[in-house]
PDB file of C-alpha atoms in Angstrom:
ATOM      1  CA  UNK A  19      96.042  82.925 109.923  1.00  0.00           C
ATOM      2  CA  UNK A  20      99.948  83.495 109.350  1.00  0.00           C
ATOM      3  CA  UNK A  21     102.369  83.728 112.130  1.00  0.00           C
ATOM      4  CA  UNK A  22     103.712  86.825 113.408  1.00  0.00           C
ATOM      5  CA  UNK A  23     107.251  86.939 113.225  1.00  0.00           C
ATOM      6  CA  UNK A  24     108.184  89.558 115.259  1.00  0.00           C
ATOM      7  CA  UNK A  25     111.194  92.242 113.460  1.00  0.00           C
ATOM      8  CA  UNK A  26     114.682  92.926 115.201  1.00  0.00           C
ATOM      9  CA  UNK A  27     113.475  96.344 115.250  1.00  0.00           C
ATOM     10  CA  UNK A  28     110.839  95.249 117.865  1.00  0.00           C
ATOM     11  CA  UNK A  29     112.505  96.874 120.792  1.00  0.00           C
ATOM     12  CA  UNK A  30     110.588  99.159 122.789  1.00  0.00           C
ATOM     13  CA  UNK A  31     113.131 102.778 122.025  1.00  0.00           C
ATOM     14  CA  UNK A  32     112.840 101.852 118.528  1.00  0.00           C
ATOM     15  CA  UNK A  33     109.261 101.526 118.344  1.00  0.00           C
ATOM     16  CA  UNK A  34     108.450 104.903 119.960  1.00  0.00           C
ATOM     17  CA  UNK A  35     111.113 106.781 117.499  1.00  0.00           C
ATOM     18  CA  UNK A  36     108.584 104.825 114.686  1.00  0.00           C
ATOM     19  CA  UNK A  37     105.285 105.186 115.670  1.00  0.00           C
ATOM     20  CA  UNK A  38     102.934 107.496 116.639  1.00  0.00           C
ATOM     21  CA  UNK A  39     100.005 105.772 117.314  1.00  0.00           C
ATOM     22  CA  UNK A  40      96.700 108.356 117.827  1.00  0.00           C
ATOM     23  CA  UNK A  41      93.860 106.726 119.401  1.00  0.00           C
ATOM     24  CA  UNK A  42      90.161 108.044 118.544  1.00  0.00           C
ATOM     25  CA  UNK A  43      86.600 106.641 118.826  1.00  0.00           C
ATOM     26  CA  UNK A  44      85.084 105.933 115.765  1.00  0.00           C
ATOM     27  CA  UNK A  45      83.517 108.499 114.123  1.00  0.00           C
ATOM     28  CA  UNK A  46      80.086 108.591 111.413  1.00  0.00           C
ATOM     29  CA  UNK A  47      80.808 106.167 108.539  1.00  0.00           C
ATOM     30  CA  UNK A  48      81.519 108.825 105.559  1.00  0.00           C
ATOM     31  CA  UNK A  49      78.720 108.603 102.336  1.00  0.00           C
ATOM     32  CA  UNK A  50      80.133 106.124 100.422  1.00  0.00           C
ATOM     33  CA  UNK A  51      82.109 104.355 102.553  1.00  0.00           C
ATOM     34  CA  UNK A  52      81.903 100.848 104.555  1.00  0.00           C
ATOM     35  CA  UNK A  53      83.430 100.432 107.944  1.00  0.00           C
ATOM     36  CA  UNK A  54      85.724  97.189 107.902  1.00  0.00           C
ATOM     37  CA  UNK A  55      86.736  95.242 111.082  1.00  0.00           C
ATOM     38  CA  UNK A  56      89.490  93.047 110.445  1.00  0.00           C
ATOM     39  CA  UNK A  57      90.880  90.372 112.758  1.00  0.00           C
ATOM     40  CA  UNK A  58      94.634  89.884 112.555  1.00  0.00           C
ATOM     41  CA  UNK A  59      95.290  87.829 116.408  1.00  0.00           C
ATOM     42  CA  UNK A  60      92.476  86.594 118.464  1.00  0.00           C
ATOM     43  CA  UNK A  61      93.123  89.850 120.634  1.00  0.00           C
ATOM     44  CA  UNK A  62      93.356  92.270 117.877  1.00  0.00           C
ATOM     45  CA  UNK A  63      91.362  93.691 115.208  1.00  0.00           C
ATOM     46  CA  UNK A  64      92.141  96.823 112.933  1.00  0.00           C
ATOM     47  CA  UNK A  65      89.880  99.415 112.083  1.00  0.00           C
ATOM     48  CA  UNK A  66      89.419 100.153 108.413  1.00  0.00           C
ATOM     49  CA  UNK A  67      87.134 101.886 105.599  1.00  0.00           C
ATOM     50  CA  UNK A  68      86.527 101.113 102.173  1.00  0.00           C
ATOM     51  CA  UNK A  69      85.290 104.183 100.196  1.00  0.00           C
ATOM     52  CA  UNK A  70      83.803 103.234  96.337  1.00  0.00           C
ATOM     53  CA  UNK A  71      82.268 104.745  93.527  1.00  0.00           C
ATOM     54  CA  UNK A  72      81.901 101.614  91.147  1.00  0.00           C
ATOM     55  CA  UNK A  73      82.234  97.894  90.397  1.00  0.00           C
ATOM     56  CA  UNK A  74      84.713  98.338  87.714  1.00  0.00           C
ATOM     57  CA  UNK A  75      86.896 101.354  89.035  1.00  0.00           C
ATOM     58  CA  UNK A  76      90.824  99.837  90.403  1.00  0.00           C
ATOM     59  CA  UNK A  77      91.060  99.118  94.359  1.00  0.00           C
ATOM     60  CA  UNK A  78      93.663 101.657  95.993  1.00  0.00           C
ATOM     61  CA  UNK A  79      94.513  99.680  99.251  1.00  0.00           C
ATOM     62  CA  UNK A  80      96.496 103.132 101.473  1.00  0.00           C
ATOM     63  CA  UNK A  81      98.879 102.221 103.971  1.00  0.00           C
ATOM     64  CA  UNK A  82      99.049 105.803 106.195  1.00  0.00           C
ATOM     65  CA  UNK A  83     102.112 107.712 107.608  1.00  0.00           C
ATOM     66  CA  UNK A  84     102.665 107.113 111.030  1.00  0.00           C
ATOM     67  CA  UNK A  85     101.084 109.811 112.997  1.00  0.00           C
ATOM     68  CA  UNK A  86      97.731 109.263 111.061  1.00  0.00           C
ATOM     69  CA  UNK A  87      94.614 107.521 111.340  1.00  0.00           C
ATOM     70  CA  UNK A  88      91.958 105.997 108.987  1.00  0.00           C
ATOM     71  CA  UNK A  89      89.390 109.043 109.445  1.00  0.00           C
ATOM     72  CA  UNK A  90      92.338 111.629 108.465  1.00  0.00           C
ATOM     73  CA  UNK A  91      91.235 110.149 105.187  1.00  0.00           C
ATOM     74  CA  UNK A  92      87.743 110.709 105.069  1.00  0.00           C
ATOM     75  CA  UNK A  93      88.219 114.054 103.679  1.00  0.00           C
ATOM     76  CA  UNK A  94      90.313 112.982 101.348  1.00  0.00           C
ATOM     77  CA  UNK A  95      88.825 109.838  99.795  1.00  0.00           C
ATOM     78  CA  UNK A  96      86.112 111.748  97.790  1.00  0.00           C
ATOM     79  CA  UNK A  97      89.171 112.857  95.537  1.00  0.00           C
ATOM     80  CA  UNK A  98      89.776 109.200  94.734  1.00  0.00           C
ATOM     81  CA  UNK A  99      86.488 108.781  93.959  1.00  0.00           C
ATOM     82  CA  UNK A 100      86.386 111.341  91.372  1.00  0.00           C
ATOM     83  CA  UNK A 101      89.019 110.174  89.890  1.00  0.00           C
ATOM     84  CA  UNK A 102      87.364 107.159  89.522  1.00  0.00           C
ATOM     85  CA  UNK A 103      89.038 104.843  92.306  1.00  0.00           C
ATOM     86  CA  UNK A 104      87.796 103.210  94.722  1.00  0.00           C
ATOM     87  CA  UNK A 105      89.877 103.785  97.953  1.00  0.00           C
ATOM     88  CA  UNK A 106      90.685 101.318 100.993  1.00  0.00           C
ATOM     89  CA  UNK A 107      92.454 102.429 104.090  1.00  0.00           C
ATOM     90  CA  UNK A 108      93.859 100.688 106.320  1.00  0.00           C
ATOM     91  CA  UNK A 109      94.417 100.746 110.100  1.00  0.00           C
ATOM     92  CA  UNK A 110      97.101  99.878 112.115  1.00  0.00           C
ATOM     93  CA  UNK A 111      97.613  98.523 115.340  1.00  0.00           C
ATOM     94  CA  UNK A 112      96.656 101.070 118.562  1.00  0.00           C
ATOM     95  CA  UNK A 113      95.654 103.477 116.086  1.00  0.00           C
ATOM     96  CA  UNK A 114      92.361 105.076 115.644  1.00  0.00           C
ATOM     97  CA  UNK A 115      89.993 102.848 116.939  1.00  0.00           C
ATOM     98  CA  UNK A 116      92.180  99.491 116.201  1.00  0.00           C
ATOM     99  CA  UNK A 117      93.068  97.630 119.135  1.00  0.00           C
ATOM    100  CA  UNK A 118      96.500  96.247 120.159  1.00  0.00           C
ATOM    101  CA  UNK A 119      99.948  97.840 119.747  1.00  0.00           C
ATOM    102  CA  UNK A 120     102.250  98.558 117.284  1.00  0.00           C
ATOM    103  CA  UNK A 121     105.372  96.715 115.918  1.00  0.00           C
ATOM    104  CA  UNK A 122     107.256  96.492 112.303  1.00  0.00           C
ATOM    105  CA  UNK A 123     106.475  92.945 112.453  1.00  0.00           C
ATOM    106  CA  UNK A 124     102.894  93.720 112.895  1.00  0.00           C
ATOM    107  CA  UNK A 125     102.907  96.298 110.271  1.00  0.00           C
ATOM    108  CA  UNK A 126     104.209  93.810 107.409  1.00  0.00           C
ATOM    109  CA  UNK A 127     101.715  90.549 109.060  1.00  0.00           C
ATOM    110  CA  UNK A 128      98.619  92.639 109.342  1.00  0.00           C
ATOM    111  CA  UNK A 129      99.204  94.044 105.519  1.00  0.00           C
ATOM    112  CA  UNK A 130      99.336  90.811 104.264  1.00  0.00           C
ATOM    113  CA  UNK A 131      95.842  89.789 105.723  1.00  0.00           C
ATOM    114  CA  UNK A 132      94.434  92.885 105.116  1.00  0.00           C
ATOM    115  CA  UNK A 133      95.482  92.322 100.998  1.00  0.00           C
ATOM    116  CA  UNK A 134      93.684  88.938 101.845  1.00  0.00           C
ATOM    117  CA  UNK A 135      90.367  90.277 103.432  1.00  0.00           C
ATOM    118  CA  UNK A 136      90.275  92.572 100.602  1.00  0.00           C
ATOM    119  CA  UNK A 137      90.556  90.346  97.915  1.00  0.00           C
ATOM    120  CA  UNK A 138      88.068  88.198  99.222  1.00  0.00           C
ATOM    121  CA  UNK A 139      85.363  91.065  99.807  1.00  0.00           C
ATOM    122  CA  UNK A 140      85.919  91.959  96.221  1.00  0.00           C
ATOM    123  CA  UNK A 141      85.505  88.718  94.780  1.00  0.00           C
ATOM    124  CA  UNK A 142      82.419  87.747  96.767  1.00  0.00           C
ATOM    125  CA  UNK A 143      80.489  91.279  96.288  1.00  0.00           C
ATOM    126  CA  UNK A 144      82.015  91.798  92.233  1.00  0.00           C
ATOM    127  CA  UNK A 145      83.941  94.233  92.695  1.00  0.00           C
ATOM    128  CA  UNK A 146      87.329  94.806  90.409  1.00  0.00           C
ATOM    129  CA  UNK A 147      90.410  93.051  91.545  1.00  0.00           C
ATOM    130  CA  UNK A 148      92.487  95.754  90.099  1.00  0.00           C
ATOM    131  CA  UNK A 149      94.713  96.012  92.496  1.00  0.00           C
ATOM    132  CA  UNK A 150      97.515  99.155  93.584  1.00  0.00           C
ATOM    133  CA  UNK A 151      98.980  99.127  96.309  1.00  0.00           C
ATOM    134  CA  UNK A 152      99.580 102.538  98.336  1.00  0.00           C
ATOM    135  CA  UNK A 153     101.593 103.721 100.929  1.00  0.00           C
ATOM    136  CA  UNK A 154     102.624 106.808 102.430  1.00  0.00           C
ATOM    137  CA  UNK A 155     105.782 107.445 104.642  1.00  0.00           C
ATOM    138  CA  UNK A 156     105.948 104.538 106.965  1.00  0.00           C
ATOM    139  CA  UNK A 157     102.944 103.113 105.130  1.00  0.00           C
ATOM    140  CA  UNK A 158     105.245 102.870 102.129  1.00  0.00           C
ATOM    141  CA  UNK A 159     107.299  99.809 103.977  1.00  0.00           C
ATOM    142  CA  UNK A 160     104.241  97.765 104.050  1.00  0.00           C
ATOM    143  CA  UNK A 161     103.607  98.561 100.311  1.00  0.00           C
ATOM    144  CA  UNK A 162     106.812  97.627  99.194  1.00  0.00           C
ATOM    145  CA  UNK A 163     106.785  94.542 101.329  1.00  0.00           C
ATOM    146  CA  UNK A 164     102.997  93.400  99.636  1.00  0.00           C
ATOM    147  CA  UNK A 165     104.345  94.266  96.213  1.00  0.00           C
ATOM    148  CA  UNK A 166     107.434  92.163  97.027  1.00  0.00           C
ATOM    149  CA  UNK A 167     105.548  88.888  98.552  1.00  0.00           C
ATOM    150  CA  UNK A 168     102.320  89.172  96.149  1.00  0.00           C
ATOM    151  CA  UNK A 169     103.411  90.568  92.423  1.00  0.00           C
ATOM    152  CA  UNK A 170     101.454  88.073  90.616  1.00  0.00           C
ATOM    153  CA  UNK A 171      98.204  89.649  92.393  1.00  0.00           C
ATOM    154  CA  UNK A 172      98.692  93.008  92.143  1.00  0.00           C
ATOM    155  CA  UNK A 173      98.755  95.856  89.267  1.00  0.00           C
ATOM    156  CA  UNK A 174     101.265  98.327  90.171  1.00  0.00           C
ATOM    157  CA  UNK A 175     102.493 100.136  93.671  1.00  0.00           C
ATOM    158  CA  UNK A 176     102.401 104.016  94.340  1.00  0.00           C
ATOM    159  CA  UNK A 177     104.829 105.085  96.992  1.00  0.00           C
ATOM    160  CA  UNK A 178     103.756 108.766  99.070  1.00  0.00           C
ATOM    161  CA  UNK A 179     107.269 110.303 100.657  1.00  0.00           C
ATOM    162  CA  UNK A 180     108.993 107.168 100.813  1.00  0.00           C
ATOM    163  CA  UNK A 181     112.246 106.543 102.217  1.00  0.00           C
ATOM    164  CA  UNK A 182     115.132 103.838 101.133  1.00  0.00           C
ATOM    165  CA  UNK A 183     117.059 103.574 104.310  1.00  0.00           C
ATOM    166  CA  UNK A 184     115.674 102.807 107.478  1.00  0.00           C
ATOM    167  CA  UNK A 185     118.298 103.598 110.080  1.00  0.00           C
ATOM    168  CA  UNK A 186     119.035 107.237 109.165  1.00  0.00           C
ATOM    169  CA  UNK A 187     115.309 108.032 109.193  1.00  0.00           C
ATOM    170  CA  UNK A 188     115.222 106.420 111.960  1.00  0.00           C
ATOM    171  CA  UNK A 189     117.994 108.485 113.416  1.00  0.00           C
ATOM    172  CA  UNK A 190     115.958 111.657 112.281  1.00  0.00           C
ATOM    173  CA  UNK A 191     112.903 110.342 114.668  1.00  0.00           C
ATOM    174  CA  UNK A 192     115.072 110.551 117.425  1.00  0.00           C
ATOM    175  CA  UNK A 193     116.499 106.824 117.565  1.00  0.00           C
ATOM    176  CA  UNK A 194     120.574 106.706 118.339  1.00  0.00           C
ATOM    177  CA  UNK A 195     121.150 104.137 115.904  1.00  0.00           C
ATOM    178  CA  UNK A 196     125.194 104.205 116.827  1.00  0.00           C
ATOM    179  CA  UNK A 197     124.938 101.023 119.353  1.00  0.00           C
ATOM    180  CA  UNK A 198     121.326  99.600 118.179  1.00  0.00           C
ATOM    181  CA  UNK A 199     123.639  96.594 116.371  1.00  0.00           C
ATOM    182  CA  UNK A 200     121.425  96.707 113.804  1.00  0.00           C
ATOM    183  CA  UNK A 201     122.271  96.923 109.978  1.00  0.00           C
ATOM    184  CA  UNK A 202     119.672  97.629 106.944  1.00  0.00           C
ATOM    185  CA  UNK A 203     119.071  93.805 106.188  1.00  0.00           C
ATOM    186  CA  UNK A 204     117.805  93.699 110.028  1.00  0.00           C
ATOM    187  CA  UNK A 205     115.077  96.785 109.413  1.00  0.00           C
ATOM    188  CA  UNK A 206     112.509  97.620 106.887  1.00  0.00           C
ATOM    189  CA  UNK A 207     114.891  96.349 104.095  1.00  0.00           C
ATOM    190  CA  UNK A 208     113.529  98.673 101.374  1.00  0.00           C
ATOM    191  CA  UNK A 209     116.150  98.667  98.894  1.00  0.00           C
ATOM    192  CA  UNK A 210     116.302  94.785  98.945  1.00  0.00           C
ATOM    193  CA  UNK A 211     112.596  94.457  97.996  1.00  0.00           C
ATOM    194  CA  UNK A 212     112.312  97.519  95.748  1.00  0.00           C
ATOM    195  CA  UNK A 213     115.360  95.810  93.474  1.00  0.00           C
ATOM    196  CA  UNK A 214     113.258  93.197  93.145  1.00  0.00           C
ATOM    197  CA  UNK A 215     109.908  94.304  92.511  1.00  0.00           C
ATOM    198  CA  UNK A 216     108.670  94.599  88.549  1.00  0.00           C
ATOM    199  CA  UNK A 217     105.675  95.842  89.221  1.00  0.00           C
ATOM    200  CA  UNK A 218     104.536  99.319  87.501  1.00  0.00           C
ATOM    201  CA  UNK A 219     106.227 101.962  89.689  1.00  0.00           C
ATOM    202  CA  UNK A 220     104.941 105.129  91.025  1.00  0.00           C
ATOM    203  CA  UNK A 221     106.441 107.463  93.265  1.00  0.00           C
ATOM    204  CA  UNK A 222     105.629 111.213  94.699  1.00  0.00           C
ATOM    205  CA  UNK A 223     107.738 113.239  96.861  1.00  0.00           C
ATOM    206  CA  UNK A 224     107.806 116.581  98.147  1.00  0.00           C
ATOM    207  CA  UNK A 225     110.922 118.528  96.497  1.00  0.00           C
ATOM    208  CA  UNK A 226     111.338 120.441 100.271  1.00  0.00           C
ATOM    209  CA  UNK A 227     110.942 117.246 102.268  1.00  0.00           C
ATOM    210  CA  UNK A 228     112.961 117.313 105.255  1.00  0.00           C
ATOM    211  CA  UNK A 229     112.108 114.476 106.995  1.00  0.00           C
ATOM    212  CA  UNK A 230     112.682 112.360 104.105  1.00  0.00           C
ATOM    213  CA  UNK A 231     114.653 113.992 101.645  1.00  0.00           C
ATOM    214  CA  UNK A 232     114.038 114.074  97.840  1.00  0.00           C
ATOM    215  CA  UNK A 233     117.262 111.657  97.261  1.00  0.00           C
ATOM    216  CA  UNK A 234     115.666 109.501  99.113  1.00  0.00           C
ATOM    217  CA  UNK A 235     112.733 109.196  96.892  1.00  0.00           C
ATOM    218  CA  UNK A 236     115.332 109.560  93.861  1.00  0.00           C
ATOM    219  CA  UNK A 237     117.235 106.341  95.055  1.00  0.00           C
ATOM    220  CA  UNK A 238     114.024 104.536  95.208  1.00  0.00           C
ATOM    221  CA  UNK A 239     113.436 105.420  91.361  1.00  0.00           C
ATOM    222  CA  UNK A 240     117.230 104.577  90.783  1.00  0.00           C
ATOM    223  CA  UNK A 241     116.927 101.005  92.099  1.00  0.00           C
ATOM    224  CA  UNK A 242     113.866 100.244  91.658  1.00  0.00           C
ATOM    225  CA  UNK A 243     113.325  97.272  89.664  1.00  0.00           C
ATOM    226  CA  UNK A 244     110.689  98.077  87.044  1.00  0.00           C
ATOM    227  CA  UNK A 245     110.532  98.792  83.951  1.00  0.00           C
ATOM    228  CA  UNK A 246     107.949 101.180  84.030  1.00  0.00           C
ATOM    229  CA  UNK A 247     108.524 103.002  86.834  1.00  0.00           C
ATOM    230  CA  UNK A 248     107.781 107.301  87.619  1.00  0.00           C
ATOM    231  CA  UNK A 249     109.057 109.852  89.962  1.00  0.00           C
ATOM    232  CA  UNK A 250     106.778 112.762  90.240  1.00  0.00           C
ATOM    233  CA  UNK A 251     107.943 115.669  92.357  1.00  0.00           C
ATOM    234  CA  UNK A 252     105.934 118.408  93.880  1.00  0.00           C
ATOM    235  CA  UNK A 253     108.033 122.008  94.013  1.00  0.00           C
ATOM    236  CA  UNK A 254     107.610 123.334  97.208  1.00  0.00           C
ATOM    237  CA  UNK A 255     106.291 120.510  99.366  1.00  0.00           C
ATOM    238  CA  UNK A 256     107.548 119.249 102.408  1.00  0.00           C
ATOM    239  CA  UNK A 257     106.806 116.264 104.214  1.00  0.00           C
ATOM    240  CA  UNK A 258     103.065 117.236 105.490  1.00  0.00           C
ATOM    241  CA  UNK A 259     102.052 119.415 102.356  1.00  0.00           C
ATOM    242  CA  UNK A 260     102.234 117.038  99.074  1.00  0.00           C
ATOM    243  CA  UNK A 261      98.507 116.783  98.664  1.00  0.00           C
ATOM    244  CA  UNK A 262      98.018 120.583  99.460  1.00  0.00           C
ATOM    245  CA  UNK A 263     100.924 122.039  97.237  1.00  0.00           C
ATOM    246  CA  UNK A 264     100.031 119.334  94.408  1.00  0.00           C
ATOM    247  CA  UNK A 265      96.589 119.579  94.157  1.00  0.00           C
ATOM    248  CA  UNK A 266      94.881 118.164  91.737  1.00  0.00           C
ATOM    249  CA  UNK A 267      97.700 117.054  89.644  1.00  0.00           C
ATOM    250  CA  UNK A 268      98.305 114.750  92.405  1.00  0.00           C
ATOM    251  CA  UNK A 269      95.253 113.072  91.937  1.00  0.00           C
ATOM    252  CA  UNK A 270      95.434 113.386  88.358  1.00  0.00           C
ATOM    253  CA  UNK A 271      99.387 111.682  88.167  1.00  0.00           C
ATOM    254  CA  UNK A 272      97.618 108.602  90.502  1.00  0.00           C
ATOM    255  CA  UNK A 273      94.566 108.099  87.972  1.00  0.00           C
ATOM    256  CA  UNK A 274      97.011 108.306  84.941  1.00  0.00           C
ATOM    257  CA  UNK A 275      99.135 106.142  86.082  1.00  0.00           C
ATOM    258  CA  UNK A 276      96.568 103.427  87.029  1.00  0.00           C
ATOM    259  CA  UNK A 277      94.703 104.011  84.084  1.00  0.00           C
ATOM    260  CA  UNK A 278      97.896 103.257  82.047  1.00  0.00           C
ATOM    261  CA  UNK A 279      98.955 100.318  83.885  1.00  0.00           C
ATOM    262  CA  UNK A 280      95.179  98.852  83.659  1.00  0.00           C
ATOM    263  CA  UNK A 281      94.615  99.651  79.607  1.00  0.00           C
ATOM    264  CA  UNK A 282      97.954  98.158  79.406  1.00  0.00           C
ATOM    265  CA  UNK A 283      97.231  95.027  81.063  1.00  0.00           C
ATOM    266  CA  UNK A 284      93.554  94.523  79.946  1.00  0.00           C
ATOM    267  CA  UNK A 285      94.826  94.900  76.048  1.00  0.00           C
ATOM    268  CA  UNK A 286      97.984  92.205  77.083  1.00  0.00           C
ATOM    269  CA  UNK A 287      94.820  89.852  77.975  1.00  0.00           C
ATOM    270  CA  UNK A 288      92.571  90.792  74.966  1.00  0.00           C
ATOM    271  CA  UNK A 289      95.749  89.704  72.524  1.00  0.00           C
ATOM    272  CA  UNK A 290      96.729  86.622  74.726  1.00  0.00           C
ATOM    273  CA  UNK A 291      92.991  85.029  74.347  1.00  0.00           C
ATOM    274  CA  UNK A 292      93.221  85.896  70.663  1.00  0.00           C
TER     275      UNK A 292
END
C-alpha cells in the first residue's frame, strides 16, 4: 500500500475551512447496490457503494463535495443506472460511516487505492473497465489528480462545480489565506494537472454558482489540456441545485458524453486489430 504523503495544506485551520466531514451509521444497502469496505491504513477504512445495472455499462467512480456522504447518493444513483452506468461512490475519511480523519493528502492517497480496489473488483467479477472518473466540488481535486497520475487507465473525467484555484476558494470557506505562506503549487494544484491531462473532458457548472463561480469552471475549459473537452452550463443553478435545475439533461449530457468517448475508443481498437 502507497505512502501517505501528507499536503502543506495539512494544518489543522485549513482543514476545517475544507472539510465538512458528516458522520452517520450505515444505513440499508440500496437495490442494486453493494456495500464496499476499503482499507487505505491499518487504522482506516472508507465506506463505499457500488450501484450497477450491467456487465458491459462504463464504471462512474464519484468523488462527493465536501459536506456529503456516500448515502446522499442513494437517491440519486438510480439515474445513473438508467442511463445505463454503473455508479461507484466513494467515501472519505470521517465521513459517513468511514473511519479516520480527513486531510488533502488523504483525499489524493485514498483515491488512488480506491481506482485500484475498483479495478480489481471489476476484473475479477467481469465487469467493464470503462472507466470515468467523477468528481464534484472538492471531489473534483481527487478526479483531476487520478486523471493526471493514471491516463493510460482511464476513459475520460467529468468535473461537477469545479474550481481552478485553491486559495481563493479557500478564502471563501472562511480560511485567511493572507499569512498561510502558501502559494497554488503548495495546494490542490488544479491548473497544473488539468494542463496536462488529454483525457476526454467534461465539465458542468451552475451559471449562478457563488461559491465557485462560473469563470472558474470556464478557466478549467480554457486550460484544460484535451482535445475533446465540454463545458455544459445549467441557467439558474447555484452551487447546491445543478442536478435539480438540470434535470434530466444532466444525466443525459453525462451518458452522451461517455457514450461518445466509449464508441470512439472501441472503433480506434476495432481499426487498430484490423
Amino acid at each position: 500500500m502507497n505512502d501517505l504523503i501528507p499536503s502543506k495544506m495539512d494544518k489543522p485551520e485549513i482543514l476545517a475551512a475544507i472539510f465538512h466531514p458528516r458522520r452517520e451509521e450505515r444505513n440499508e444497502t440500496p437495490p442494486s447496490c453493494q456495500e464496499f469496505e476499503i482499507t487505505v491504513s491499518e487504522e482506516t477504512t472508507l465506506g463505499c457503494r457500488f450501484f450497477t445495472t450491467h456487465t458491459d455499462a462504463p464504471v462512474i467512480i464519484y468523488f462527493h463535495g465536501n459536506g456529503e456522504t456516500v448515502s446522499d447518493y442513494d437517491q440519486i444513483a438510480p439515474y445513473y443506472l438508467q442511463a445505463g452506468l454503473n455508479f461507484f461512490v466513494a467515501g472519505y475519511r470521517g465521513y459517513g460511516w468511514s473511519t479516520g480523519e480527513p486531510s488533502v493528502g488523504a483525499l489524493f492517497h485514498d483515491a488512488a487505492i480506491v481506482f485500484e480496489r475498483v479495478r480489481e473488483h471489476c476484473q475479477s467479477t467481469g465487469l467493464s473497465e470503462e472507466f470515468f472518473i467523477m468528481g464534484r466540488s472538492l471531489g473534483s481535486a481527487a478526479c483531476i489528480e487520478l486523471g493526471h497520475r493514471f491516463p493510460e487507465l482511464i476513459k475520460g473525467i467529468i468535473i461537477d462545480s469545479g474550481f481552478s484555484y485553491t486559495l481563493p476558494l479557500a478564502a471563501r470557506l472562511g480560511y485567511d489565506v493572507s499569512e498561510s505562506g502558501l502559494n497554488e503549487e503548495d495546494s490542490f494544484n488544479i491548473l497544473y494537472k488539468i494542463r496536462e491531462i488529454k483525457l476526454p473532458t467534461l465539465s458542468l457548472h451552475g451559471a449562478e454558482d457563488q461559491l465557485i463561480p462560473l469563470n472558474e469552471a470556464e478557466k478549467l475549459q480554457a486550460e484544460s489540456g484535451a482535445r475533446r473537452k465540454e463545458l455544459s452550463v445549467v441557467p439558474g443553478a447555484d452551487h447546491n441545485s445543478l442536478i435539480i435545475r438540470g434535470g434530466a439533461v444532466y444525466f443525459e449530457t453525462i451518458k452522451g458524453f461517455t457514450d461518445t468517448v466509449t464508441v470512439n475508443r472501441n472503433a480506434w481498437r476495432r481499426r487498430r486489430r484490423k
